[in-house]
PDB file of C-alpha atoms and ligand atoms in Angstrom:
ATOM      1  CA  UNK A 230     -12.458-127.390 -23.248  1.00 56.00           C
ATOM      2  CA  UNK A 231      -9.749-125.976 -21.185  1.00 56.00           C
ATOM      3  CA  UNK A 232      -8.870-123.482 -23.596  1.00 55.00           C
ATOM      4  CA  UNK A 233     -12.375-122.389 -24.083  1.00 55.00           C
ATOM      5  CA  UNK A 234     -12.419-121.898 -20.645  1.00 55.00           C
ATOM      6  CA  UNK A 235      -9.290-119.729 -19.745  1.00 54.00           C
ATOM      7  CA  UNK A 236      -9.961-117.770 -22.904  1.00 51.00           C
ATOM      8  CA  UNK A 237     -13.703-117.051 -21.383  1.00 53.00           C
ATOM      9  CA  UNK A 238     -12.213-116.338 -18.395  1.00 55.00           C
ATOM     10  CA  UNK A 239      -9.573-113.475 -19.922  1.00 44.00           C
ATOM     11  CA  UNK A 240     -12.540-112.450 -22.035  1.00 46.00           C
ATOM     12  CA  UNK A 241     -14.480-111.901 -18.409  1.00 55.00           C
ATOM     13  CA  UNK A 242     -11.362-110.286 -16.788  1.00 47.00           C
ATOM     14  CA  UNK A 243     -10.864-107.922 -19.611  1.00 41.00           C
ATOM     15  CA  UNK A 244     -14.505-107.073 -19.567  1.00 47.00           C
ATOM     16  CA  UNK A 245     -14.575-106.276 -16.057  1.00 47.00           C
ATOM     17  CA  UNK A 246     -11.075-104.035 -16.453  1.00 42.00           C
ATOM     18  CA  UNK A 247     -12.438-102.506 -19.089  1.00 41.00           C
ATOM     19  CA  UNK A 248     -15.676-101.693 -16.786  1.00 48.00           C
ATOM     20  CA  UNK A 249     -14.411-100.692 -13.298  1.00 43.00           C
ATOM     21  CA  UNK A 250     -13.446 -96.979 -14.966  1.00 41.00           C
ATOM     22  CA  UNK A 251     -16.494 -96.915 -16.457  1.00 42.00           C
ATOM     23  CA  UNK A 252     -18.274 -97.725 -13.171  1.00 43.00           C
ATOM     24  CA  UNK A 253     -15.818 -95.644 -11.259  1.00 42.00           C
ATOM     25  CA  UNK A 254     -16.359 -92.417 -13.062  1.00 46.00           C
ATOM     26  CA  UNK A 255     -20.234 -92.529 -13.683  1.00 43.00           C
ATOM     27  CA  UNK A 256     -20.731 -92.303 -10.041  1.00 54.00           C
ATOM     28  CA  UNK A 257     -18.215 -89.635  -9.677  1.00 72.00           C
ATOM     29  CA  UNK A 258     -19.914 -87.360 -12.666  1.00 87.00           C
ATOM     30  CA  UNK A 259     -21.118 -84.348 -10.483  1.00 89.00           C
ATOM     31  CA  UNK A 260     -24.900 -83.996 -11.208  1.00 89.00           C
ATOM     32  CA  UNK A 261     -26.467 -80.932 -12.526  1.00 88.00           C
ATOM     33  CA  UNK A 262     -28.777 -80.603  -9.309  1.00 85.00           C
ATOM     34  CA  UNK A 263     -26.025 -81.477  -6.815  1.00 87.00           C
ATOM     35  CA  UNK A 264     -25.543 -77.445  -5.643  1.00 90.00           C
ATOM     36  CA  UNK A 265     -22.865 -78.506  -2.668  1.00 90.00           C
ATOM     37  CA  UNK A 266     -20.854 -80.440  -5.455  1.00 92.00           C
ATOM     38  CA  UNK A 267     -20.975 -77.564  -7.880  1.00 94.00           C
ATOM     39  CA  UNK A 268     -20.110 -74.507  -5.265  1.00 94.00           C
ATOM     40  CA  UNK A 269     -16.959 -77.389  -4.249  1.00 94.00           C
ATOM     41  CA  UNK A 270     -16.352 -76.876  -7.916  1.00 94.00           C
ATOM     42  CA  UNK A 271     -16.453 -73.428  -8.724  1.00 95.00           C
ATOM     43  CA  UNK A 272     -14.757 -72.796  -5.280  1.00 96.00           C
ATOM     44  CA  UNK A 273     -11.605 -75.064  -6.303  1.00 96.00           C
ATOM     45  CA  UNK A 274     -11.474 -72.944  -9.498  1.00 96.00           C
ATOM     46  CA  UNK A 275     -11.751 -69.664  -7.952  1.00 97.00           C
ATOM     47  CA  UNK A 276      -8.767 -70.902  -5.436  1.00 97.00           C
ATOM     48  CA  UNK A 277      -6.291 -71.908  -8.661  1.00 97.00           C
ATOM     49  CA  UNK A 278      -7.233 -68.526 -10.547  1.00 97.00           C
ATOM     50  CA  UNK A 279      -6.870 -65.928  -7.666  1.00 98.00           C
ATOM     51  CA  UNK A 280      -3.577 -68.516  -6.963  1.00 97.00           C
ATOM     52  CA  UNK A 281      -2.075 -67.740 -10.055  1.00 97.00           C
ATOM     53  CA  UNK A 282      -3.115 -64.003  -9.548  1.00 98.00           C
ATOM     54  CA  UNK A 283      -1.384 -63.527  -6.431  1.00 97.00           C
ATOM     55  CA  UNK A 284       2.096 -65.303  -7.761  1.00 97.00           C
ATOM     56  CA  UNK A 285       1.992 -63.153 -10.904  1.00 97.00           C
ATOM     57  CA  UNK A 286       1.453 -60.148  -8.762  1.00 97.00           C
ATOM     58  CA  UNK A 287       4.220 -59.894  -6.509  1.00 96.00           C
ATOM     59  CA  UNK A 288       6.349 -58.641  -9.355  1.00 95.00           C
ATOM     60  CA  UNK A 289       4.726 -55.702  -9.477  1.00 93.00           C
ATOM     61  CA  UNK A 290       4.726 -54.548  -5.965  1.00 95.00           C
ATOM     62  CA  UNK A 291       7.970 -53.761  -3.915  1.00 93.00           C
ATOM     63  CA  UNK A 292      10.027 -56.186  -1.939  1.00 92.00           C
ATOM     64  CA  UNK A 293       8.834 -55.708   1.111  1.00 90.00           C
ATOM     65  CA  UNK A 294       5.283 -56.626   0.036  1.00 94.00           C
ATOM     66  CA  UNK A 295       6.619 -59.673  -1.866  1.00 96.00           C
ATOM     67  CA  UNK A 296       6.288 -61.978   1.286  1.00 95.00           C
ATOM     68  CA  UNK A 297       2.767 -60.945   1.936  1.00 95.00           C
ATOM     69  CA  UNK A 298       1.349 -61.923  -1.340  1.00 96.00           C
ATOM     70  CA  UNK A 299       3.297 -65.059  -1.521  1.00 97.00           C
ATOM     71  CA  UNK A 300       1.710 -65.929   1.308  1.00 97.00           C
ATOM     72  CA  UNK A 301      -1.671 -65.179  -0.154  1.00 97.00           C
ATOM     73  CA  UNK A 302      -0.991 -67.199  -3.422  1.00 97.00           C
ATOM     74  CA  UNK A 303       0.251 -70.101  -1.104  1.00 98.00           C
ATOM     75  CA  UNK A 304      -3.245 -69.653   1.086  1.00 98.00           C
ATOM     76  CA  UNK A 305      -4.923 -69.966  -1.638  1.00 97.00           C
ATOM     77  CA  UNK A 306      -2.394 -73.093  -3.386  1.00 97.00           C
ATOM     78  CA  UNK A 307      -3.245 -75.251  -0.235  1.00 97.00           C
ATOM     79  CA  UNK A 308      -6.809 -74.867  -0.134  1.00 97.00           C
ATOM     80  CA  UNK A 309      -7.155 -75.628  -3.595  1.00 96.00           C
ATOM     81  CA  UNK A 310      -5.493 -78.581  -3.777  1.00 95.00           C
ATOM     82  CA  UNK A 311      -7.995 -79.862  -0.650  1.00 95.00           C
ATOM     83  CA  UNK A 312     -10.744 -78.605  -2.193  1.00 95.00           C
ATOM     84  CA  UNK A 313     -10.006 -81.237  -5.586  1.00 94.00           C
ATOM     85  CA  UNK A 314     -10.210 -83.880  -2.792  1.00 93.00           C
ATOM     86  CA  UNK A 315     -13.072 -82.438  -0.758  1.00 93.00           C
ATOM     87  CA  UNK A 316     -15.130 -82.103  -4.275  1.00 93.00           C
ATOM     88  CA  UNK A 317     -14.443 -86.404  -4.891  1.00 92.00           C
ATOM     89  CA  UNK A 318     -15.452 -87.086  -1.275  1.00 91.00           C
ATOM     90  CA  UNK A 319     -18.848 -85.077  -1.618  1.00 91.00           C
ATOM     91  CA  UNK A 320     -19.280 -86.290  -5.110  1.00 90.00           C
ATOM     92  CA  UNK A 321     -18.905 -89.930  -5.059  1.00 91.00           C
ATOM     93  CA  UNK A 322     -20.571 -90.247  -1.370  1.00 88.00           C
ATOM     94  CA  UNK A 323     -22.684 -87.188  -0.260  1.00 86.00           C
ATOM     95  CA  UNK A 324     -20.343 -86.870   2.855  1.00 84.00           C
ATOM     96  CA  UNK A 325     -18.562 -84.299   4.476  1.00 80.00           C
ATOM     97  CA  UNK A 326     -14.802 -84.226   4.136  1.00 83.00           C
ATOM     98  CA  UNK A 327     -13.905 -83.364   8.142  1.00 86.00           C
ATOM     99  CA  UNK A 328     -10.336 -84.835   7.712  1.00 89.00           C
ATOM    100  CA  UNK A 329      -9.254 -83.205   4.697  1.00 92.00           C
ATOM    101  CA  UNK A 330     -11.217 -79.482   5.858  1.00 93.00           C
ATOM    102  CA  UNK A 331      -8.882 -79.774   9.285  1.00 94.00           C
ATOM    103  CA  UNK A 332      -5.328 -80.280   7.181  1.00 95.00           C
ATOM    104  CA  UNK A 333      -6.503 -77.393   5.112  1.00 96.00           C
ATOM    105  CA  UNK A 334      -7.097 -75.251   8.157  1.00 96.00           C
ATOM    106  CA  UNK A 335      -3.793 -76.499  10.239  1.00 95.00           C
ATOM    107  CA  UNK A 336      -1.948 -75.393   6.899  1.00 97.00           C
ATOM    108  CA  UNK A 337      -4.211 -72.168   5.562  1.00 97.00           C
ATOM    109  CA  UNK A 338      -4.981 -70.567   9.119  1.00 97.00           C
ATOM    110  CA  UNK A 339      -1.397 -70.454  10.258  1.00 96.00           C
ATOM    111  CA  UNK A 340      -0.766 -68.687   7.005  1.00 96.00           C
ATOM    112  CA  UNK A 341      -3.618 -66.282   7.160  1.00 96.00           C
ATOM    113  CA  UNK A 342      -2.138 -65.315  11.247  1.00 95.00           C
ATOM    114  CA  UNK A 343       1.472 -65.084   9.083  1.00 94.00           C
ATOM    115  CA  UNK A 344      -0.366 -62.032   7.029  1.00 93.00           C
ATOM    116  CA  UNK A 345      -0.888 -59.883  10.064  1.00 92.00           C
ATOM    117  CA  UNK A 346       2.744 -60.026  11.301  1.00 92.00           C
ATOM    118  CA  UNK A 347       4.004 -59.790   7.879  1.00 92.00           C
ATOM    119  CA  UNK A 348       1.814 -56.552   7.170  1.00 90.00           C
ATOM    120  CA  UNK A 349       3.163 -54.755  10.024  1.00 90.00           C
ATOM    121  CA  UNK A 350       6.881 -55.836   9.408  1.00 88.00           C
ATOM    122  CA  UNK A 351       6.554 -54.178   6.001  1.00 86.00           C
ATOM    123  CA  UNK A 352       5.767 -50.738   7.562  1.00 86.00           C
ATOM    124  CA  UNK A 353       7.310 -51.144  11.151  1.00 86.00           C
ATOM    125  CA  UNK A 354       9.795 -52.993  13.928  1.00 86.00           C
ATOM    126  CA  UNK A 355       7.069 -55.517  15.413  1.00 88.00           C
ATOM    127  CA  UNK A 356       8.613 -58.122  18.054  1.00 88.00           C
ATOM    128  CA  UNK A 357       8.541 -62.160  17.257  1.00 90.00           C
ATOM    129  CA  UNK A 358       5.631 -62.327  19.787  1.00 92.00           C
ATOM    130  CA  UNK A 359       3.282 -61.077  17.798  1.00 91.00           C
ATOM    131  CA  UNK A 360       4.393 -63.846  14.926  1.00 92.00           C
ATOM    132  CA  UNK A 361       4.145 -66.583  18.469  1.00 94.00           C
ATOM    133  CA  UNK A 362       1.296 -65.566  20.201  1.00 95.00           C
ATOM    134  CA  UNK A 363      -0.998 -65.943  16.842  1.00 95.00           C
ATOM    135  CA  UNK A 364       0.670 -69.570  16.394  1.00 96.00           C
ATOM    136  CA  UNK A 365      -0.301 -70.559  19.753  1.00 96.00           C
ATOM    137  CA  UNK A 366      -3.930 -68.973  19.715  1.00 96.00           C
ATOM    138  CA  UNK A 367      -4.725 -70.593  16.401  1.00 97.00           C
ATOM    139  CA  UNK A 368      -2.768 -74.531  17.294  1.00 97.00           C
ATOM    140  CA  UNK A 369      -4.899 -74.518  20.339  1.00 97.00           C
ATOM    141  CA  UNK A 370      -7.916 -73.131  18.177  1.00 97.00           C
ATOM    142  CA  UNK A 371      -7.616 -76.194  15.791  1.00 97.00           C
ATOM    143  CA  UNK A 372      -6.945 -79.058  17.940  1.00 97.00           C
ATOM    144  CA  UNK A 373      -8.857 -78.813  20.097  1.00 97.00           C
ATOM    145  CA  UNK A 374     -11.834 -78.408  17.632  1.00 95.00           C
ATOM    146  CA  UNK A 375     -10.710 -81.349  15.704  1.00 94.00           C
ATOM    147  CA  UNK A 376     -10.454 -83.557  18.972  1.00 95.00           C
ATOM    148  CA  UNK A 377     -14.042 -82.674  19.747  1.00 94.00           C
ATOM    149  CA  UNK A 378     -15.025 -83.726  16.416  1.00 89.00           C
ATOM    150  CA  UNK A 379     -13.188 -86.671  15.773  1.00 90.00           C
ATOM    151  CA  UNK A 380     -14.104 -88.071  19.302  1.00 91.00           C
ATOM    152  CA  UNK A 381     -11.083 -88.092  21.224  1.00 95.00           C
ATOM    153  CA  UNK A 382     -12.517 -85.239  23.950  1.00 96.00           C
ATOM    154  CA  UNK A 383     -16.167 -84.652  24.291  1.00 95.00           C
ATOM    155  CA  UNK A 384     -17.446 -82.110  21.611  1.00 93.00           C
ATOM    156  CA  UNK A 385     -18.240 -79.580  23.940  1.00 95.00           C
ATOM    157  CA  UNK A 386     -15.037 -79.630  25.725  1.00 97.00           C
ATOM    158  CA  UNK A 387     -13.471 -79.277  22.237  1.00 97.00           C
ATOM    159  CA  UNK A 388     -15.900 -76.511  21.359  1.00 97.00           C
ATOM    160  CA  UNK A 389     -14.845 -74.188  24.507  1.00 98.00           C
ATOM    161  CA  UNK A 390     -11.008 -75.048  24.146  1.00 98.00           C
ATOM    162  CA  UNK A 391     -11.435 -74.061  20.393  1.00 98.00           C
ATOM    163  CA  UNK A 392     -13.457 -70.535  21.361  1.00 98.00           C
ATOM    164  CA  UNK A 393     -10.341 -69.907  24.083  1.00 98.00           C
ATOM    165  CA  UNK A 394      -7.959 -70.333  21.083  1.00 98.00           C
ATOM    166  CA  UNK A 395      -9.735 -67.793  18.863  1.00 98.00           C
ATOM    167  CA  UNK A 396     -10.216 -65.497  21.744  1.00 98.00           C
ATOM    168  CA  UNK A 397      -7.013 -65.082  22.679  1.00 97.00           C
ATOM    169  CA  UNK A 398      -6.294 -63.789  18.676  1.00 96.00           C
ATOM    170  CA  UNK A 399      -9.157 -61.853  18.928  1.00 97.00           C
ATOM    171  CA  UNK A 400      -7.212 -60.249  21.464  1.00 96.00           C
ATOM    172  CA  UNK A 401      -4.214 -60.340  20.120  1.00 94.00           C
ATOM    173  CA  UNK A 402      -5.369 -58.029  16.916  1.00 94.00           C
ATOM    174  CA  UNK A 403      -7.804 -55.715  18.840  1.00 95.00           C
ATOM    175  CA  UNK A 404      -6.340 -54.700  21.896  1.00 95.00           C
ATOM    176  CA  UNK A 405      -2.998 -57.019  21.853  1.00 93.00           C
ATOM    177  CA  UNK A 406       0.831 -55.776  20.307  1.00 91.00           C
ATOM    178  CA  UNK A 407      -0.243 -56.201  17.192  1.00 91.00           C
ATOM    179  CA  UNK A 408      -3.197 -54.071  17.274  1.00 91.00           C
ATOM    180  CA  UNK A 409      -1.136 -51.103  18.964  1.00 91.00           C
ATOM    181  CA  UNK A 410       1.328 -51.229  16.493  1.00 90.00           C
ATOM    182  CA  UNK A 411      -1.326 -50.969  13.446  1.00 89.00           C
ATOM    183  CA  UNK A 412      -3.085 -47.864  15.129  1.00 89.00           C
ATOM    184  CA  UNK A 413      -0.179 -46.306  16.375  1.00 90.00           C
ATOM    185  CA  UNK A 414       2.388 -46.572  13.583  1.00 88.00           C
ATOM    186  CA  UNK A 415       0.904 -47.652  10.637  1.00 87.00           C
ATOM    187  CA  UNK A 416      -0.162 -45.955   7.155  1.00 88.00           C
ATOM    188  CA  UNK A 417      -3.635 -44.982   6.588  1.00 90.00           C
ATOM    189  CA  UNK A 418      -4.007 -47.510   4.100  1.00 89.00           C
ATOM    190  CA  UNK A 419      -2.100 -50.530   6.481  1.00 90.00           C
ATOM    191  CA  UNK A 420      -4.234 -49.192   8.879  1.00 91.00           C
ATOM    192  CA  UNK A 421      -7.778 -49.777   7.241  1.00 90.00           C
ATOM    193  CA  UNK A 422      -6.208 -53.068   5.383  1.00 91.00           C
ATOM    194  CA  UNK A 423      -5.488 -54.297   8.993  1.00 91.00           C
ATOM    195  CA  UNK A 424      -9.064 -53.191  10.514  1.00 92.00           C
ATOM    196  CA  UNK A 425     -10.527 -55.131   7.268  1.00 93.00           C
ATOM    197  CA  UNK A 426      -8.642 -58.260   8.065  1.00 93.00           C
ATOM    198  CA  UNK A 427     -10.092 -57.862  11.820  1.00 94.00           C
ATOM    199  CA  UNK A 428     -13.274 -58.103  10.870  1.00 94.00           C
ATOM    200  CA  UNK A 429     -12.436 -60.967   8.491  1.00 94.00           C
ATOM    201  CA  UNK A 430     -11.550 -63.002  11.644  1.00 96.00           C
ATOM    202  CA  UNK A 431     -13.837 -62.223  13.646  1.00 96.00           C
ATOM    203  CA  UNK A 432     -17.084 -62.223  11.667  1.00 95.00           C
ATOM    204  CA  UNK A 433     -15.667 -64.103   8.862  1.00 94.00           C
ATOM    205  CA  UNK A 434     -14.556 -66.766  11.134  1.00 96.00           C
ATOM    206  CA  UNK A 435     -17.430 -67.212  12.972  1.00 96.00           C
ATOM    207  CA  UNK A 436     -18.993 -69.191  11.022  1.00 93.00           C
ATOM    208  CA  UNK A 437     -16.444 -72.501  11.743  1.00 93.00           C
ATOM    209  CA  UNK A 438     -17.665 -72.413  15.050  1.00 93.00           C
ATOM    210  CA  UNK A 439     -20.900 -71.436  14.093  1.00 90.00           C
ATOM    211  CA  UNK A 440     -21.423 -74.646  11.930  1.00 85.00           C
ATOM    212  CA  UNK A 441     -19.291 -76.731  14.850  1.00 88.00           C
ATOM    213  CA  UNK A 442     -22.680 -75.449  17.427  1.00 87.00           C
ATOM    214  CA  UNK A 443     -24.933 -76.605  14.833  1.00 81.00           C
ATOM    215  CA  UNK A 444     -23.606 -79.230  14.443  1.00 79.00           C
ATOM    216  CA  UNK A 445     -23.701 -81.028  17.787  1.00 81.00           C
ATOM    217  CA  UNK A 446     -25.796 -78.545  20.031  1.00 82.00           C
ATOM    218  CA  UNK A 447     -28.610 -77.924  18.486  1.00 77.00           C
ATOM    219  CA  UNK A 448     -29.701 -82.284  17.445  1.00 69.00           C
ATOM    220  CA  UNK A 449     -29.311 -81.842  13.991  1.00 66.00           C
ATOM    221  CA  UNK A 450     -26.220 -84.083  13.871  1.00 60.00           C
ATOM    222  CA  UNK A 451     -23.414 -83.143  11.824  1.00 58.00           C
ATOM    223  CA  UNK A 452     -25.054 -85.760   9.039  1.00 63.00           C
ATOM    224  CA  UNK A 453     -28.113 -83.952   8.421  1.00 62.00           C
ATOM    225  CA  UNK A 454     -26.811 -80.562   8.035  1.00 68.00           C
ATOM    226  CA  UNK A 455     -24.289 -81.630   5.910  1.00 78.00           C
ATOM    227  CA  UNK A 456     -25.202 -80.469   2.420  1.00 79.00           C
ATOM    228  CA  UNK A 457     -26.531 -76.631   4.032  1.00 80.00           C
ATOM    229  CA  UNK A 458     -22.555 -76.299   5.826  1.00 82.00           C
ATOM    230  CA  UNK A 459     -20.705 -77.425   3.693  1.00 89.00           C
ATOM    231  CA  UNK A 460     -22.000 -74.398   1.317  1.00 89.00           C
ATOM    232  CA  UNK A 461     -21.750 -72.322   4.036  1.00 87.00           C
ATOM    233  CA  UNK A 462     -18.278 -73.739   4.797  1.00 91.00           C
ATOM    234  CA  UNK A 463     -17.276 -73.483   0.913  1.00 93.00           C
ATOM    235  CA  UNK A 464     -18.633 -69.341   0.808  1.00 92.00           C
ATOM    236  CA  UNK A 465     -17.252 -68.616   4.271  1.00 94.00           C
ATOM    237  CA  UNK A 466     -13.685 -69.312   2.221  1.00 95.00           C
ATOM    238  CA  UNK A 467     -13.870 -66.627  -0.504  1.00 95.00           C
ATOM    239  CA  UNK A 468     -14.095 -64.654   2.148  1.00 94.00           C
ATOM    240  CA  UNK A 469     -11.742 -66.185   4.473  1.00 96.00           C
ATOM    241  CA  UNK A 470      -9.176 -66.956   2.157  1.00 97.00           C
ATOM    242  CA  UNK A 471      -9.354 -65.271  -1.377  1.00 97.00           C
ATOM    243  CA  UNK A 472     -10.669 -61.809  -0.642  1.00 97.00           C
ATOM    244  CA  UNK A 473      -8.617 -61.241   2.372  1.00 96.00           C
ATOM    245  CA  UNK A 474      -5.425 -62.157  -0.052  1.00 97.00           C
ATOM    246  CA  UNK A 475      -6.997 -59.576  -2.095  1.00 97.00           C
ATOM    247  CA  UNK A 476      -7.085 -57.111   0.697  1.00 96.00           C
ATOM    248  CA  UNK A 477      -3.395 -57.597   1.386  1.00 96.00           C
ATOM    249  CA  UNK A 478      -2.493 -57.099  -2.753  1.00 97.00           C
ATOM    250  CA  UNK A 479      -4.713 -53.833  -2.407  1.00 95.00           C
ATOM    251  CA  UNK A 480      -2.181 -52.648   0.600  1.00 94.00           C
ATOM    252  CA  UNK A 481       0.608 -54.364  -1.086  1.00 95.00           C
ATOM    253  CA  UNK A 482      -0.076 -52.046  -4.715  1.00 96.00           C
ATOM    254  CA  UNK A 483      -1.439 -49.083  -2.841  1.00 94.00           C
ATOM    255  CA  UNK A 484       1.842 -49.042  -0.896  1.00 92.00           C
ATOM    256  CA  UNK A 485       4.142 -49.728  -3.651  1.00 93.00           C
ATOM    257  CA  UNK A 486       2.723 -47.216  -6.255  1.00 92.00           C
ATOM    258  CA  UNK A 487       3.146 -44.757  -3.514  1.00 89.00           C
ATOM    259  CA  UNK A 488       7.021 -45.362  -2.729  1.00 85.00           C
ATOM    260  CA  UNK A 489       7.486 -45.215  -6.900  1.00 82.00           C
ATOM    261  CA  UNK A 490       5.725 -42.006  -6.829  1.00 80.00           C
TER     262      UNK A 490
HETATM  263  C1  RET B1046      -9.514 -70.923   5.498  1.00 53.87           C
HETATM  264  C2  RET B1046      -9.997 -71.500   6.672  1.00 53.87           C
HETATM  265  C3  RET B1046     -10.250 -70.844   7.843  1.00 53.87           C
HETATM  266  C4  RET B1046     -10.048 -69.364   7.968  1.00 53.87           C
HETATM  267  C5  RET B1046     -10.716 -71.624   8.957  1.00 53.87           C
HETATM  268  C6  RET B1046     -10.974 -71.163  10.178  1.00 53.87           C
HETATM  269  C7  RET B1046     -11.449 -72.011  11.205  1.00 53.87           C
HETATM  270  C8  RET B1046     -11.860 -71.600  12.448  1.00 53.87           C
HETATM  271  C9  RET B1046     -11.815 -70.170  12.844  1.00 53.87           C
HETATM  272  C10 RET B1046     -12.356 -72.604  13.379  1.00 53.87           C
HETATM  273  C11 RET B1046     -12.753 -72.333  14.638  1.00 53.87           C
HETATM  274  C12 RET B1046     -13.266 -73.253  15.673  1.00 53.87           C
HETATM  275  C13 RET B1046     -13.608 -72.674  16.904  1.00 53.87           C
HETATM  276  C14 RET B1046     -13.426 -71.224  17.181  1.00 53.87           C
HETATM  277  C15 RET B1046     -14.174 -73.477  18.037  1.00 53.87           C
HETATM  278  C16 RET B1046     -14.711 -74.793  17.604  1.00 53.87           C
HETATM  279  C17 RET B1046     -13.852 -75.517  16.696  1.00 53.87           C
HETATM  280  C18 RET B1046     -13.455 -74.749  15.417  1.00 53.87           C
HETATM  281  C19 RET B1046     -12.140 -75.377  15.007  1.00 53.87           C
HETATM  282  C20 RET B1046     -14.510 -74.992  14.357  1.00 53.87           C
END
């Protein structure tokens, strides 16, 4: 009797090993109707490919381009590994990844200010506080944004902190050092790659905040529009982060072939 019983209980256990997977990955199987899942999908991919793009690249194009594409393909590394985990959250529970979206942007944003300063100190002498100011201007940008979303300040405090932050890098690039530099020293073709990457931040870029508003201003709640931003969120990043890298390789080759010429 006692053996019967421990042997039906290791029969049970095994059964129920054997089943967790099984249990585990049928609700994580992305449906065929679920269009945020598959856009977190095909997003991820497009990160790894343009990724491997960008590395290959910089041995084409001269040295003092090699930073700036580098820092493309490592744009491009980060939010691809965040969009893997961003896919499982939405998959297996329909809800939006906040935590893991903010890491990506303390990480990715930083990088894309990096491109700016990096662009000009290919072509020119540009000071440090450039490089600084664009730090500051996007630290302030993100924490206070994630504060007002994750409670610790009220949402609309966090939401006019946030617009400061980007403000003051609006400035920066338009009418700041770094924007003097690009119009009064730089190539035609850093010139118009810089005025591109402008308007990346500032239209680009305005949809974070745009989907923040909707978010908590308008009584939606950030639950119900969930599934319409996060597909905004997920196009808003080719743009943000893959074809801006591709702007930069554009200067980057442009630049290069020239010098070899
Ligand atoms: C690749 C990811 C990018 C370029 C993310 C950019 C994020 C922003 C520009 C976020 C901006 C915000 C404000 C301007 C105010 C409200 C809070 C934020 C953080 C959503």
């Amino acid at each position: 009797m006692k053996q019967i019983l421990s042997s039906l209980k290791l029969v049970s256990a095994t059964a129920g090993l054997m089943l967790l997977p099984t249990l585990a990955s049928a609700s994580s199987i992305l449906e065929s109707d679920d269009f945020v899942g598959i856009s977190f999908w095909l997003i991820s991919m497009a990160l790894v490919a343009s990724t491997a793009f960008f590395f290959l690249e910089t041995q084409r194009v001269e040295g003092k381009w090699k930073t700036s594409l580098t820092v493309s393909g490592l744009v491009t590394l980060v939010a691809a590994v965040h969009y893997f985990y961003m896919r499982d959250v939405w998959v297996e529970t329909g809800s939006t990844p906040l935590v893991y979206r903010y890491i990506d942007w303390l990480i990715t944003v930083p990088l894309l200010m990096i491109e700016f300063y990096l662009i000009l100190r290919a072509i020119t002498n540009v000071s440090g506080g450039v490089f600084w100011r664009l730090m500051i201007g996007t630290l302030i940008m993100l924490s206070a944004g994630y504060a007002g979303e994750a409670g610790y300040i009220s949402p609309l405090i966090g939401f006019v902190v946030g617009m400061a932050g980007w403000a003051y890098i609006l400035y920066e690039i338009f009418y700041g050092e770094a924007g003097k530099v690009a119009s009064d020293q730089a190539p035609e073709s850093v010139q118009s790659a810089f005025s591109t990457m402008r308007w990346i931040v500032t239209i680009g870029w305005a949809i974070y905040p745009l989907g923040y508003f909707m978010g908590y201003f308008t009584g939606a709640g950030p639950e119900a529009s969930a599934a319409s931003l996060n597909i905004i969120y997920n196009l808003a990043d080719v743009i943000n982060k893959i074809a801006f890298g591709v702007i930069i390789w554009n200067v980057a080759v442009t630049e290069s072939d020239k010098a070899k010429a």
